[in-house]
Amino acid sequence: MKSEIYSGTHSGTHIRLLIEGALFIAFATVLSYIKIFDMPFGGSITLEMLPLVIMALRNGVKWGCLTGFVHGLIQMVIGFSNVLYCNTFMAQIGCVILDYIAAFTVLGLAPFFAGCVGKNRRAGFLTGSVAVGALRFLCSFLSGCLLWGSYAPEGMNVALYSFLYNGAYMLPDTIILAAVVLLLQEKLPKLFPQVKG
């Protein structure tokens, strides 16, 4: 479902969008190192998702997903040692897809979910932020079930372990994301122009 407010790309040249995307990726990368809380086996509470979601809400799904995808590739290169912890080549491929590529690309879908609630921008931004946070959690949850089950305590269901472990940082991460997006939308409305198709 497309809303004329949230679909398409913001007016301007591709060069401007590429530069803007690069800047938001740089912000996200810096924020990935500023950890509010760090989990013992990977995952942390940061504001890393914020610039990527802002890019998407400013410029639409296409540019949002592209920006998230590139950021995921960069994070994969930075954290490639995590990929090497996987025991098989197929597990490494799964790690690349679930923990990096899909986990950040889905953040670009924020405008789609924002558009599903109509023209109420505040409700749309809240819905979009929560929805993409939930999708990123789903990527981490599946990764935990399929790739990292050996870290579950003995006798504990792997799916339950993945749900609890990943929820411990993804839930507050998503709440913080939604709160900051709403605050920025209220205090800096020009940060989010009306995006038309």
Coordinates of C-alpha atoms in Angstrom, one line a residue:
M1 CA 0.0 0.0 0.0
K2 CA 1.4 3.3 -1.0
S3 CA 0.7 6.7 0.5
E4 CA 1.6 9.8 -1.6
I5 CA 3.4 11.1 1.5
Y6 CA 5.8 8.2 1.9
S7 CA 6.3 6.6 -1.5
G8 CA 8.8 7.3 -4.2
T9 CA 11.9 9.4 -3.9
H10 CA 12.5 12.9 -2.7
S11 CA 13.1 15.5 -5.4
G12 CA 16.7 16.2 -6.2
T13 CA 19.5 14.6 -8.2
H14 CA 20.9 11.1 -7.8
I15 CA 24.2 12.7 -6.8
R16 CA 22.5 14.5 -3.9
L17 CA 20.9 11.2 -2.8
L18 CA 24.2 9.3 -3.0
I19 CA 25.9 11.9 -0.9
E20 CA 23.1 12.0 1.6
G21 CA 23.1 8.2 1.7
A22 CA 26.9 8.2 2.3
L23 CA 26.6 10.7 5.1
F24 CA 23.8 8.7 6.8
I25 CA 25.9 5.5 6.5
A26 CA 28.8 7.3 8.1
F27 CA 26.6 8.5 11.0
A28 CA 25.3 4.9 11.4
T29 CA 28.8 3.5 11.4
V30 CA 29.9 6.0 14.1
L31 CA 26.8 5.3 16.2
S32 CA 27.5 1.5 16.0
Y33 CA 30.6 2.1 18.1
I34 CA 28.7 4.1 20.8
K35 CA 27.1 1.3 22.7
I36 CA 24.5 1.9 25.5
F37 CA 24.7 -1.8 26.3
D38 CA 26.7 -4.6 24.9
M39 CA 25.5 -8.3 24.9
P40 CA 28.1 -11.0 25.6
F41 CA 27.7 -12.9 22.3
G42 CA 27.0 -10.1 19.9
G43 CA 24.3 -7.5 19.6
S44 CA 24.1 -4.2 21.4
I45 CA 21.8 -1.2 22.1
T46 CA 22.9 1.7 20.0
L47 CA 21.4 4.4 17.8
E48 CA 22.9 2.8 14.7
M49 CA 19.5 2.2 13.1
L50 CA 18.4 5.9 13.4
P51 CA 20.3 7.4 10.4
L52 CA 19.2 4.6 8.1
V53 CA 15.6 5.0 9.1
I54 CA 15.8 8.7 8.7
M55 CA 17.3 8.3 5.2
A56 CA 14.4 6.0 4.3
L57 CA 11.7 8.3 5.7
R58 CA 13.3 11.2 3.8
N59 CA 13.8 9.6 0.5
G60 CA 11.6 6.5 0.1
V61 CA 11.9 2.7 0.2
K62 CA 14.3 2.4 -2.8
W63 CA 17.0 4.7 -1.4
G64 CA 16.3 3.6 2.2
C65 CA 16.9 -0.1 1.3
L66 CA 20.0 0.7 -0.8
T67 CA 21.5 2.7 2.1
G68 CA 20.7 -0.1 4.5
F69 CA 22.2 -2.7 2.2
V70 CA 25.5 -0.7 1.8
H71 CA 25.7 -0.2 5.5
G72 CA 25.1 -3.9 6.1
L73 CA 28.0 -4.7 3.7
I74 CA 30.3 -2.3 5.6
Q75 CA 29.3 -3.8 9.0
M76 CA 30.0 -7.2 7.6
V77 CA 33.5 -6.2 6.5
I78 CA 34.1 -4.5 9.9
G79 CA 32.9 -7.5 11.8
F80 CA 34.0 -10.3 9.5
S81 CA 35.6 -12.2 12.3
N82 CA 32.0 -12.9 13.5
V83 CA 31.2 -14.6 10.2
L84 CA 34.3 -16.9 10.7
Y85 CA 32.9 -18.2 14.0
C86 CA 30.4 -20.2 11.9
N87 CA 31.5 -23.8 11.4
T88 CA 30.4 -24.3 7.8
F89 CA 30.4 -22.3 4.6
M90 CA 26.6 -22.4 4.4
A91 CA 26.4 -21.1 8.0
Q92 CA 28.8 -18.3 7.0
I93 CA 26.5 -17.4 4.1
G94 CA 23.5 -17.5 6.5
C95 CA 25.3 -15.2 8.9
V96 CA 26.1 -12.7 6.1
I97 CA 22.5 -12.7 4.9
L98 CA 20.7 -12.6 8.3
D99 CA 23.1 -10.7 10.5
Y100 CA 24.2 -8.1 8.0
I101 CA 22.5 -7.8 4.6
A102 CA 18.8 -8.5 5.5
A103 CA 19.1 -7.0 9.0
F104 CA 20.0 -3.5 7.7
T105 CA 18.3 -3.6 4.3
V106 CA 14.9 -4.1 6.0
L107 CA 15.3 -0.7 7.7
G108 CA 14.6 0.9 4.3
L109 CA 11.1 -0.4 4.4
A110 CA 10.1 2.2 7.1
P111 CA 8.3 4.5 4.5
F112 CA 6.2 1.5 3.3
F113 CA 4.9 0.8 6.8
A114 CA 4.6 4.5 7.6
G115 CA 2.3 4.8 4.5
C116 CA 0.1 2.0 5.6
V117 CA -1.5 4.2 8.3
G118 CA -2.5 7.0 6.0
K119 CA -1.5 10.6 6.1
N120 CA -0.9 10.9 9.9
R121 CA 2.8 11.4 9.8
R122 CA 3.3 10.9 13.6
A123 CA 1.5 7.6 13.6
G124 CA 3.2 6.7 10.3
F125 CA 6.7 7.3 11.7
L126 CA 5.9 5.4 14.8
T127 CA 4.5 2.5 12.8
G128 CA 7.4 2.5 10.4
S129 CA 10.1 2.6 13.1
V130 CA 8.5 -0.2 15.2
A131 CA 7.9 -2.4 12.1
V132 CA 11.4 -2.2 10.8
G133 CA 12.7 -2.8 14.3
A134 CA 10.6 -5.9 14.5
L135 CA 11.9 -7.1 11.1
R136 CA 15.4 -6.6 12.2
F137 CA 14.6 -8.6 15.4
L138 CA 13.2 -11.3 13.1
C139 CA 16.5 -11.5 11.2
S140 CA 18.4 -11.8 14.5
F141 CA 15.9 -14.3 15.9
L142 CA 16.2 -16.6 12.8
S143 CA 20.0 -16.2 12.9
G144 CA 20.0 -17.3 16.6
C145 CA 17.8 -20.3 15.9
L146 CA 19.6 -21.5 12.7
L147 CA 23.2 -20.5 13.3
W148 CA 24.0 -19.7 17.0
G149 CA 21.9 -22.4 18.8
S150 CA 25.1 -23.9 20.4
Y151 CA 25.2 -20.8 22.7
A152 CA 21.9 -21.7 24.3
P153 CA 22.2 -23.0 27.9
E154 CA 22.1 -26.8 28.1
G155 CA 18.5 -28.1 28.1
M156 CA 17.0 -24.7 26.9
N157 CA 14.9 -24.5 23.8
V158 CA 17.0 -22.8 21.0
A159 CA 14.1 -20.7 19.8
L160 CA 13.3 -19.5 23.3
Y161 CA 16.9 -18.7 23.9
S162 CA 17.2 -16.7 20.6
F163 CA 13.9 -14.9 21.4
L164 CA 15.0 -13.9 24.8
Y165 CA 18.6 -13.1 23.9
N166 CA 17.9 -11.0 20.8
G167 CA 14.8 -9.4 22.4
A168 CA 17.0 -8.2 25.3
Y169 CA 18.7 -5.7 23.1
M170 CA 16.4 -5.4 20.1
L171 CA 13.3 -4.3 22.1
P172 CA 15.0 -1.4 23.8
D173 CA 16.8 -0.6 20.6
T174 CA 13.5 -0.3 18.8
I175 CA 11.8 1.7 21.6
I176 CA 14.7 4.2 21.5
L177 CA 14.6 4.4 17.7
A178 CA 10.9 5.1 17.7
A179 CA 11.1 7.7 20.5
V180 CA 14.0 9.6 18.8
V181 CA 12.3 9.5 15.4
L182 CA 9.1 10.9 16.9
L183 CA 11.1 13.6 18.8
L184 CA 13.0 14.6 15.6
Q185 CA 9.7 14.7 13.6
E186 CA 8.2 17.0 16.1
K187 CA 11.2 19.2 16.8
L188 CA 12.8 19.2 13.3
P189 CA 10.0 18.7 10.8
K190 CA 12.1 19.9 7.9
L191 CA 14.3 16.9 8.4
F192 CA 11.4 14.9 6.9
P193 CA 10.1 16.5 3.7
Q194 CA 6.9 15.3 2.1
V195 CA 8.0 12.4 -0.1
K196 CA 6.0 12.1 -3.2
G197 CA 6.0 9.4 -5.9

